[in-house]
Amino acid sequence: MNKYSDNVHTTSNKFHFENGRRFHNVEDSTYFLPNDDEECDRLHFQHFLERYVWQNNFSAPVKDLLNQKGAMVLDVGTGAGSWLFEMATNFPKAHYIGIDISPVQPGYIKPKNVRFIEANVLETLPFDNNKFDYIFQRILYVGIPGNKWSSVINELVRVLKPDGYLELQGLLENNEQLHKVHYEIKTKCDSENCDKLCKLSAENYITALATMKPKLMTTIDVSSNEYDDLVKTMEKELIELESFTPRVRVYAQKKFISG
């Protein structure tokens, strides 16, 4: 099989089930959220929430690049593919590849300039050096251990073209091949509908916590009922206090080193 072939098959050996939810079957992975339809719906919801908070889909200065025919874009940990679908529709001249350990993305109902590949960002990616003009990664801290971030950034930089941009929602590990590092920070809710936005954010957070219940119950050593009570209390406080989680976007450019 060609190493760039799409891999969206949902054969039984790809998944396992726990407590009525479906999960990936990737050994040694630290990503413990499910990958079923319910979780995909939450990821779609989260995408629109993040877009509303930022009022855009990206911070890097790549708009002109995306309007060029043949520009290559990589979405790391694409999940349900929400960001990728919207970008591919808004900038149809570029080509997009989404990678994820779970092959749950639509195989047929998608823009023609989109492909999905099953791949693990903690391993060597199935791409040549200097392939992508723009690489995007968002909210993947659940799946990447702290001691792996440096190697993940190194791998993303490897497949990024010189003068190309790497953008993360989170913090960027130092890398000698990157420069022109720029941070964009949202420390507070600045929307006219802040109360509604905070309520929706709380809804997304509580849904995620419910999803994490089997894992976190063991971690914090509480019973099922105690966990449910904690989540209910947290939801109430998040809404009443109009809590807003600070967000950080950072992008950097890969250095071009002449002959």
PDB file of C-alpha atoms in Angstrom:
ATOM      1  CA  MET A   1       0.000   0.000   0.000  1.00  0.00           C
ATOM      2  CA  ASN A   2       1.248   3.498  -0.787  1.00  0.00           C
ATOM      3  CA  LYS A   3       2.385   5.174   2.419  1.00  0.00           C
ATOM      4  CA  TYR A   4       0.145   8.161   1.679  1.00  0.00           C
ATOM      5  CA  SER A   5      -2.979   6.051   1.109  1.00  0.00           C
ATOM      6  CA  ASP A   6      -6.134   6.945   2.971  1.00  0.00           C
ATOM      7  CA  ASN A   7      -6.989   4.603   5.810  1.00  0.00           C
ATOM      8  CA  VAL A   8     -10.528   5.079   7.040  1.00  0.00           C
ATOM      9  CA  HIS A   9     -11.612   1.472   7.524  1.00  0.00           C
ATOM     10  CA  THR A  10     -13.539   0.738  10.688  1.00  0.00           C
ATOM     11  CA  THR A  11     -12.768  -2.949  11.096  1.00  0.00           C
ATOM     12  CA  SER A  12     -13.358  -4.525  14.474  1.00  0.00           C
ATOM     13  CA  ASN A  13      -9.662  -4.753  15.388  1.00  0.00           C
ATOM     14  CA  LYS A  14      -9.378  -0.968  15.282  1.00  0.00           C
ATOM     15  CA  PHE A  15     -11.596  -0.470  18.326  1.00  0.00           C
ATOM     16  CA  HIS A  16     -12.600  -1.825  21.697  1.00  0.00           C
ATOM     17  CA  PHE A  17     -15.630  -1.019  23.871  1.00  0.00           C
ATOM     18  CA  GLU A  18     -15.842  -0.045  27.523  1.00  0.00           C
ATOM     19  CA  ASN A  19     -18.986   0.941  29.418  1.00  0.00           C
ATOM     20  CA  GLY A  20     -20.906   1.317  26.166  1.00  0.00           C
ATOM     21  CA  ARG A  21     -18.326   3.671  24.598  1.00  0.00           C
ATOM     22  CA  ARG A  22     -15.942   2.944  21.707  1.00  0.00           C
ATOM     23  CA  PHE A  23     -12.180   3.558  21.991  1.00  0.00           C
ATOM     24  CA  HIS A  24      -9.101   3.144  19.796  1.00  0.00           C
ATOM     25  CA  ASN A  25      -6.933   0.036  20.070  1.00  0.00           C
ATOM     26  CA  VAL A  26      -3.524   1.697  19.777  1.00  0.00           C
ATOM     27  CA  GLU A  27      -1.086   0.120  22.225  1.00  0.00           C
ATOM     28  CA  ASP A  28       0.907   2.388  24.558  1.00  0.00           C
ATOM     29  CA  SER A  29      -1.202   5.432  23.654  1.00  0.00           C
ATOM     30  CA  THR A  30      -1.981   7.864  26.465  1.00  0.00           C
ATOM     31  CA  TYR A  31      -5.051   9.248  24.663  1.00  0.00           C
ATOM     32  CA  PHE A  32      -7.977   7.850  26.628  1.00  0.00           C
ATOM     33  CA  LEU A  33     -11.020   9.660  25.213  1.00  0.00           C
ATOM     34  CA  PRO A  34     -13.500   7.637  23.115  1.00  0.00           C
ATOM     35  CA  ASN A  35     -13.910   7.895  19.332  1.00  0.00           C
ATOM     36  CA  ASP A  36     -17.586   7.069  18.858  1.00  0.00           C
ATOM     37  CA  ASP A  37     -20.311   9.218  17.298  1.00  0.00           C
ATOM     38  CA  GLU A  38     -21.098  10.879  20.618  1.00  0.00           C
ATOM     39  CA  GLU A  39     -17.507  12.025  21.011  1.00  0.00           C
ATOM     40  CA  CYS A  40     -17.330  13.171  17.395  1.00  0.00           C
ATOM     41  CA  ASP A  41     -20.390  15.332  18.047  1.00  0.00           C
ATOM     42  CA  ARG A  42     -18.608  16.855  21.059  1.00  0.00           C
ATOM     43  CA  LEU A  43     -15.517  17.550  18.942  1.00  0.00           C
ATOM     44  CA  HIS A  44     -17.633  19.297  16.301  1.00  0.00           C
ATOM     45  CA  PHE A  45     -19.217  21.372  19.070  1.00  0.00           C
ATOM     46  CA  GLN A  46     -15.780  22.168  20.499  1.00  0.00           C
ATOM     47  CA  HIS A  47     -14.538  23.298  17.087  1.00  0.00           C
ATOM     48  CA  PHE A  48     -17.330  25.846  16.673  1.00  0.00           C
ATOM     49  CA  LEU A  49     -16.816  26.989  20.252  1.00  0.00           C
ATOM     50  CA  GLU A  50     -13.104  27.596  19.670  1.00  0.00           C
ATOM     51  CA  ARG A  51     -13.764  29.389  16.408  1.00  0.00           C
ATOM     52  CA  TYR A  52     -16.194  31.699  18.183  1.00  0.00           C
ATOM     53  CA  VAL A  53     -13.728  32.437  20.981  1.00  0.00           C
ATOM     54  CA  TRP A  54     -10.956  33.298  18.517  1.00  0.00           C
ATOM     55  CA  GLN A  55     -13.256  34.702  15.811  1.00  0.00           C
ATOM     56  CA  ASN A  56     -11.190  32.782  13.253  1.00  0.00           C
ATOM     57  CA  ASN A  57      -9.682  29.366  12.570  1.00  0.00           C
ATOM     58  CA  PHE A  58      -5.979  30.233  12.689  1.00  0.00           C
ATOM     59  CA  SER A  59      -3.502  32.867  13.809  1.00  0.00           C
ATOM     60  CA  ALA A  60      -0.478  32.230  11.578  1.00  0.00           C
ATOM     61  CA  PRO A  61      -0.046  34.608   8.592  1.00  0.00           C
ATOM     62  CA  VAL A  62      -0.909  31.950   6.037  1.00  0.00           C
ATOM     63  CA  LYS A  63      -3.990  33.382   4.315  1.00  0.00           C
ATOM     64  CA  ASP A  64      -2.125  34.268   1.111  1.00  0.00           C
ATOM     65  CA  LEU A  65      -0.400  30.891   1.172  1.00  0.00           C
ATOM     66  CA  LEU A  66      -3.706  29.037   1.483  1.00  0.00           C
ATOM     67  CA  ASN A  67      -5.008  30.862  -1.561  1.00  0.00           C
ATOM     68  CA  GLN A  68      -2.161  29.474  -3.662  1.00  0.00           C
ATOM     69  CA  LYS A  69      -2.815  26.393  -5.735  1.00  0.00           C
ATOM     70  CA  GLY A  70      -1.130  23.296  -4.359  1.00  0.00           C
ATOM     71  CA  ALA A  71      -0.303  24.518  -0.844  1.00  0.00           C
ATOM     72  CA  MET A  72      -0.034  21.540   1.534  1.00  0.00           C
ATOM     73  CA  VAL A  73      -1.686  21.641   4.968  1.00  0.00           C
ATOM     74  CA  LEU A  74      -1.438  19.036   7.750  1.00  0.00           C
ATOM     75  CA  ASP A  75      -3.953  18.826  10.621  1.00  0.00           C
ATOM     76  CA  VAL A  76      -2.443  16.796  13.467  1.00  0.00           C
ATOM     77  CA  GLY A  77      -4.945  14.934  15.631  1.00  0.00           C
ATOM     78  CA  THR A  78      -7.771  15.852  13.275  1.00  0.00           C
ATOM     79  CA  GLY A  79     -10.423  13.993  15.292  1.00  0.00           C
ATOM     80  CA  ALA A  80     -13.800  14.422  13.623  1.00  0.00           C
ATOM     81  CA  GLY A  81     -12.204  16.618  10.932  1.00  0.00           C
ATOM     82  CA  SER A  82     -14.201  19.765  11.736  1.00  0.00           C
ATOM     83  CA  TRP A  83     -11.338  22.259  11.368  1.00  0.00           C
ATOM     84  CA  LEU A  84     -10.044  20.555   8.246  1.00  0.00           C
ATOM     85  CA  PHE A  85     -13.433  20.508   6.493  1.00  0.00           C
ATOM     86  CA  GLU A  86     -13.998  24.193   7.143  1.00  0.00           C
ATOM     87  CA  MET A  87     -10.498  25.193   6.041  1.00  0.00           C
ATOM     88  CA  ALA A  88     -10.738  23.087   2.879  1.00  0.00           C
ATOM     89  CA  THR A  89     -14.040  24.739   2.004  1.00  0.00           C
ATOM     90  CA  ASN A  90     -12.824  28.265   2.710  1.00  0.00           C
ATOM     91  CA  PHE A  91      -9.492  27.811   0.926  1.00  0.00           C
ATOM     92  CA  PRO A  92     -10.187  25.289  -1.844  1.00  0.00           C
ATOM     93  CA  LYS A  93      -6.916  25.750  -3.744  1.00  0.00           C
ATOM     94  CA  ALA A  94      -4.855  24.134  -0.985  1.00  0.00           C
ATOM     95  CA  HIS A  95      -4.562  20.403  -0.269  1.00  0.00           C
ATOM     96  CA  TYR A  96      -5.280  19.063   3.210  1.00  0.00           C
ATOM     97  CA  ILE A  97      -4.259  15.913   5.077  1.00  0.00           C
ATOM     98  CA  GLY A  98      -5.657  15.052   8.496  1.00  0.00           C
ATOM     99  CA  ILE A  99      -3.941  12.451  10.659  1.00  0.00           C
ATOM    100  CA  ASP A 100      -5.318  10.693  13.718  1.00  0.00           C
ATOM    101  CA  ILE A 101      -4.855   7.389  15.537  1.00  0.00           C
ATOM    102  CA  SER A 102      -8.579   6.710  15.160  1.00  0.00           C
ATOM    103  CA  PRO A 103      -9.936   6.161  11.620  1.00  0.00           C
ATOM    104  CA  VAL A 104     -13.356   7.675  12.299  1.00  0.00           C
ATOM    105  CA  GLN A 105     -13.450  10.489   9.742  1.00  0.00           C
ATOM    106  CA  PRO A 106     -15.898  10.469   6.805  1.00  0.00           C
ATOM    107  CA  GLY A 107     -14.518   8.495   3.886  1.00  0.00           C
ATOM    108  CA  TYR A 108     -16.840   9.804   1.180  1.00  0.00           C
ATOM    109  CA  ILE A 109     -18.678  12.939   2.285  1.00  0.00           C
ATOM    110  CA  LYS A 110     -15.735  15.314   2.317  1.00  0.00           C
ATOM    111  CA  PRO A 111     -14.212  18.049   0.150  1.00  0.00           C
ATOM    112  CA  LYS A 112     -12.183  16.707  -2.763  1.00  0.00           C
ATOM    113  CA  ASN A 113      -9.047  18.413  -1.482  1.00  0.00           C
ATOM    114  CA  VAL A 114      -9.101  16.513   1.837  1.00  0.00           C
ATOM    115  CA  ARG A 115      -7.523  13.175   2.738  1.00  0.00           C
ATOM    116  CA  PHE A 116      -7.344  11.320   6.036  1.00  0.00           C
ATOM    117  CA  ILE A 117      -4.486   9.070   7.087  1.00  0.00           C
ATOM    118  CA  GLU A 118      -4.294   6.886  10.166  1.00  0.00           C
ATOM    119  CA  ALA A 119      -1.068   7.835  11.957  1.00  0.00           C
ATOM    120  CA  ASN A 120       0.293   8.327  15.469  1.00  0.00           C
ATOM    121  CA  VAL A 121       2.046  11.639  16.131  1.00  0.00           C
ATOM    122  CA  LEU A 122       4.131   9.924  18.842  1.00  0.00           C
ATOM    123  CA  GLU A 123       5.786   7.877  16.100  1.00  0.00           C
ATOM    124  CA  THR A 124       7.556   8.720  12.855  1.00  0.00           C
ATOM    125  CA  LEU A 125       4.990  10.279  10.537  1.00  0.00           C
ATOM    126  CA  PRO A 126       4.484   8.697   7.091  1.00  0.00           C
ATOM    127  CA  PHE A 127       5.672  11.759   5.191  1.00  0.00           C
ATOM    128  CA  ASP A 128       8.869  12.873   3.521  1.00  0.00           C
ATOM    129  CA  ASN A 129      10.943  15.726   4.889  1.00  0.00           C
ATOM    130  CA  ASN A 130       9.811  19.262   4.011  1.00  0.00           C
ATOM    131  CA  LYS A 131       6.365  18.264   2.709  1.00  0.00           C
ATOM    132  CA  PHE A 132       3.920  20.738   4.289  1.00  0.00           C
ATOM    133  CA  ASP A 133       3.573  24.507   4.012  1.00  0.00           C
ATOM    134  CA  TYR A 134       1.424  24.774   7.131  1.00  0.00           C
ATOM    135  CA  ILE A 135       0.933  22.400  10.081  1.00  0.00           C
ATOM    136  CA  PHE A 136      -1.863  22.893  12.623  1.00  0.00           C
ATOM    137  CA  GLN A 137      -2.401  21.129  15.942  1.00  0.00           C
ATOM    138  CA  ARG A 138      -5.046  21.950  18.537  1.00  0.00           C
ATOM    139  CA  ILE A 139      -5.929  20.696  22.027  1.00  0.00           C
ATOM    140  CA  LEU A 140      -3.909  17.486  21.878  1.00  0.00           C
ATOM    141  CA  TYR A 141      -2.409  17.697  25.358  1.00  0.00           C
ATOM    142  CA  VAL A 142      -4.514  14.721  26.497  1.00  0.00           C
ATOM    143  CA  GLY A 143      -2.718  12.471  24.019  1.00  0.00           C
ATOM    144  CA  ILE A 144       0.887  13.675  24.341  1.00  0.00           C
ATOM    145  CA  PRO A 145       2.834  13.008  27.579  1.00  0.00           C
ATOM    146  CA  GLY A 146       4.926  15.902  28.840  1.00  0.00           C
ATOM    147  CA  ASN A 147       8.190  14.124  28.135  1.00  0.00           C
ATOM    148  CA  LYS A 148       7.174  13.510  24.498  1.00  0.00           C
ATOM    149  CA  TRP A 149       6.442  17.082  23.413  1.00  0.00           C
ATOM    150  CA  SER A 150       9.991  17.800  22.326  1.00  0.00           C
ATOM    151  CA  SER A 151      10.154  14.749  20.037  1.00  0.00           C
ATOM    152  CA  VAL A 152       6.679  15.525  18.649  1.00  0.00           C
ATOM    153  CA  ILE A 153       7.731  19.077  17.766  1.00  0.00           C
ATOM    154  CA  ASN A 154      10.909  17.733  16.162  1.00  0.00           C
ATOM    155  CA  GLU A 155       8.859  15.398  13.991  1.00  0.00           C
ATOM    156  CA  LEU A 156       6.447  18.137  12.943  1.00  0.00           C
ATOM    157  CA  VAL A 157       9.354  20.400  12.070  1.00  0.00           C
ATOM    158  CA  ARG A 158      10.896  17.590  10.010  1.00  0.00           C
ATOM    159  CA  VAL A 159       7.876  17.408   7.686  1.00  0.00           C
ATOM    160  CA  LEU A 160       7.436  21.203   7.562  1.00  0.00           C
ATOM    161  CA  LYS A 161       8.895  23.041   4.579  1.00  0.00           C
ATOM    162  CA  PRO A 162      11.496  25.773   5.133  1.00  0.00           C
ATOM    163  CA  ASP A 163       9.629  29.082   5.563  1.00  0.00           C
ATOM    164  CA  GLY A 164       6.503  27.065   6.411  1.00  0.00           C
ATOM    165  CA  TYR A 165       4.455  27.697   9.559  1.00  0.00           C
ATOM    166  CA  LEU A 166       3.732  25.472  12.549  1.00  0.00           C
ATOM    167  CA  GLU A 167       0.767  26.508  14.718  1.00  0.00           C
ATOM    168  CA  LEU A 168      -0.302  24.975  18.022  1.00  0.00           C
ATOM    169  CA  GLN A 169      -3.028  25.765  20.495  1.00  0.00           C
ATOM    170  CA  GLY A 170      -0.893  25.381  23.578  1.00  0.00           C
ATOM    171  CA  LEU A 171       2.780  25.843  24.297  1.00  0.00           C
ATOM    172  CA  LEU A 172       5.602  25.345  21.832  1.00  0.00           C
ATOM    173  CA  GLU A 173       8.769  23.513  22.859  1.00  0.00           C
ATOM    174  CA  ASN A 174      12.012  25.242  21.908  1.00  0.00           C
ATOM    175  CA  ASN A 175      13.375  24.082  18.580  1.00  0.00           C
ATOM    176  CA  GLU A 176      16.505  25.446  16.924  1.00  0.00           C
ATOM    177  CA  GLN A 177      14.931  25.153  13.466  1.00  0.00           C
ATOM    178  CA  LEU A 178      12.065  27.507  14.344  1.00  0.00           C
ATOM    179  CA  HIS A 179      12.084  31.284  14.592  1.00  0.00           C
ATOM    180  CA  LYS A 180       9.696  34.249  14.531  1.00  0.00           C
ATOM    181  CA  VAL A 181       7.714  32.714  17.392  1.00  0.00           C
ATOM    182  CA  HIS A 182       4.469  34.565  18.084  1.00  0.00           C
ATOM    183  CA  TYR A 183       1.961  34.025  20.889  1.00  0.00           C
ATOM    184  CA  GLU A 184      -1.694  35.042  20.824  1.00  0.00           C
ATOM    185  CA  ILE A 185      -3.382  34.810  24.224  1.00  0.00           C
ATOM    186  CA  LYS A 186      -7.012  34.953  25.298  1.00  0.00           C
ATOM    187  CA  THR A 187      -7.004  35.526  29.053  1.00  0.00           C
ATOM    188  CA  LYS A 188     -10.640  36.545  29.419  1.00  0.00           C
ATOM    189  CA  CYS A 189     -13.945  36.366  27.620  1.00  0.00           C
ATOM    190  CA  ASP A 190     -14.329  39.469  25.458  1.00  0.00           C
ATOM    191  CA  SER A 191     -17.542  38.450  23.703  1.00  0.00           C
ATOM    192  CA  GLU A 192     -20.775  40.443  23.891  1.00  0.00           C
ATOM    193  CA  ASN A 193     -22.444  37.140  24.754  1.00  0.00           C
ATOM    194  CA  CYS A 194     -19.958  36.163  27.426  1.00  0.00           C
ATOM    195  CA  ASP A 195     -22.518  34.527  29.701  1.00  0.00           C
ATOM    196  CA  LYS A 196     -23.773  32.314  26.879  1.00  0.00           C
ATOM    197  CA  LEU A 197     -20.250  31.497  25.728  1.00  0.00           C
ATOM    198  CA  CYS A 198     -19.167  30.515  29.228  1.00  0.00           C
ATOM    199  CA  LYS A 199     -22.256  28.329  29.573  1.00  0.00           C
ATOM    200  CA  LEU A 200     -21.445  26.557  26.298  1.00  0.00           C
ATOM    201  CA  SER A 201     -17.816  26.148  27.368  1.00  0.00           C
ATOM    202  CA  ALA A 202     -19.002  24.619  30.622  1.00  0.00           C
ATOM    203  CA  GLU A 203     -21.252  22.250  28.689  1.00  0.00           C
ATOM    204  CA  ASN A 204     -18.333  21.068  26.576  1.00  0.00           C
ATOM    205  CA  TYR A 205     -16.073  20.674  29.604  1.00  0.00           C
ATOM    206  CA  ILE A 206     -18.666  18.732  31.602  1.00  0.00           C
ATOM    207  CA  THR A 207     -19.394  16.461  28.639  1.00  0.00           C
ATOM    208  CA  ALA A 208     -15.675  15.724  28.369  1.00  0.00           C
ATOM    209  CA  LEU A 209     -15.453  15.013  32.107  1.00  0.00           C
ATOM    210  CA  ALA A 210     -18.346  12.581  31.838  1.00  0.00           C
ATOM    211  CA  THR A 211     -16.472  10.869  29.038  1.00  0.00           C
ATOM    212  CA  MET A 212     -13.338  10.643  31.187  1.00  0.00           C
ATOM    213  CA  LYS A 213     -15.210   9.163  34.143  1.00  0.00           C
ATOM    214  CA  PRO A 214     -13.835   5.589  34.026  1.00  0.00           C
ATOM    215  CA  LYS A 215     -10.246   6.902  33.863  1.00  0.00           C
ATOM    216  CA  LEU A 216     -10.523   9.757  36.351  1.00  0.00           C
ATOM    217  CA  MET A 217     -12.528   7.801  38.943  1.00  0.00           C
ATOM    218  CA  THR A 218      -9.539   5.538  39.390  1.00  0.00           C
ATOM    219  CA  THR A 219      -7.040   8.387  39.298  1.00  0.00           C
ATOM    220  CA  ILE A 220      -8.698  10.470  42.033  1.00  0.00           C
ATOM    221  CA  ASP A 221      -9.993   7.405  43.910  1.00  0.00           C
ATOM    222  CA  VAL A 222     -13.699   8.200  44.200  1.00  0.00           C
ATOM    223  CA  SER A 223     -16.870   6.191  43.693  1.00  0.00           C
ATOM    224  CA  SER A 224     -19.160   6.541  40.697  1.00  0.00           C
ATOM    225  CA  ASN A 225     -21.711   8.567  42.666  1.00  0.00           C
ATOM    226  CA  GLU A 226     -19.016  10.781  44.180  1.00  0.00           C
ATOM    227  CA  TYR A 227     -17.620  11.492  40.733  1.00  0.00           C
ATOM    228  CA  ASP A 228     -21.068  12.432  39.391  1.00  0.00           C
ATOM    229  CA  ASP A 229     -21.615  14.764  42.348  1.00  0.00           C
ATOM    230  CA  LEU A 230     -18.254  16.451  41.768  1.00  0.00           C
ATOM    231  CA  VAL A 231     -19.047  17.006  38.108  1.00  0.00           C
ATOM    232  CA  LYS A 232     -22.479  18.472  38.922  1.00  0.00           C
ATOM    233  CA  THR A 233     -20.928  20.839  41.467  1.00  0.00           C
ATOM    234  CA  MET A 234     -18.265  21.880  38.965  1.00  0.00           C
ATOM    235  CA  GLU A 235     -20.856  22.543  36.269  1.00  0.00           C
ATOM    236  CA  LYS A 236     -22.852  24.761  38.630  1.00  0.00           C
ATOM    237  CA  GLU A 237     -19.771  26.744  39.640  1.00  0.00           C
ATOM    238  CA  LEU A 238     -18.507  27.140  36.067  1.00  0.00           C
ATOM    239  CA  ILE A 239     -21.837  28.634  34.969  1.00  0.00           C
ATOM    240  CA  GLU A 240     -22.422  30.807  38.039  1.00  0.00           C
ATOM    241  CA  LEU A 241     -18.905  32.264  37.959  1.00  0.00           C
ATOM    242  CA  GLU A 242     -18.883  32.599  34.145  1.00  0.00           C
ATOM    243  CA  SER A 243     -15.560  30.801  34.181  1.00  0.00           C
ATOM    244  CA  PHE A 244     -13.361  31.195  31.135  1.00  0.00           C
ATOM    245  CA  THR A 245     -10.380  28.969  30.418  1.00  0.00           C
ATOM    246  CA  PRO A 246      -7.399  31.019  29.148  1.00  0.00           C
ATOM    247  CA  ARG A 247      -6.273  29.967  25.690  1.00  0.00           C
ATOM    248  CA  VAL A 248      -2.944  30.277  23.921  1.00  0.00           C
ATOM    249  CA  ARG A 249      -2.118  30.004  20.249  1.00  0.00           C
ATOM    250  CA  VAL A 250       1.494  30.010  19.164  1.00  0.00           C
ATOM    251  CA  TYR A 251       2.975  29.865  15.705  1.00  0.00           C
ATOM    252  CA  ALA A 252       6.516  29.860  14.373  1.00  0.00           C
ATOM    253  CA  GLN A 253       8.273  29.694  11.031  1.00  0.00           C
ATOM    254  CA  LYS A 254      10.809  27.093  10.005  1.00  0.00           C
ATOM    255  CA  LYS A 255      14.148  28.649   9.170  1.00  0.00           C
ATOM    256  CA  PHE A 256      15.334  28.594   5.580  1.00  0.00           C
ATOM    257  CA  ILE A 257      18.996  27.642   5.507  1.00  0.00           C
ATOM    258  CA  SER A 258      20.594  28.357   2.151  1.00  0.00           C
ATOM    259  CA  GLY A 259      23.110  25.973   0.518  1.00  0.00           C
TER     260      GLY A 259
END
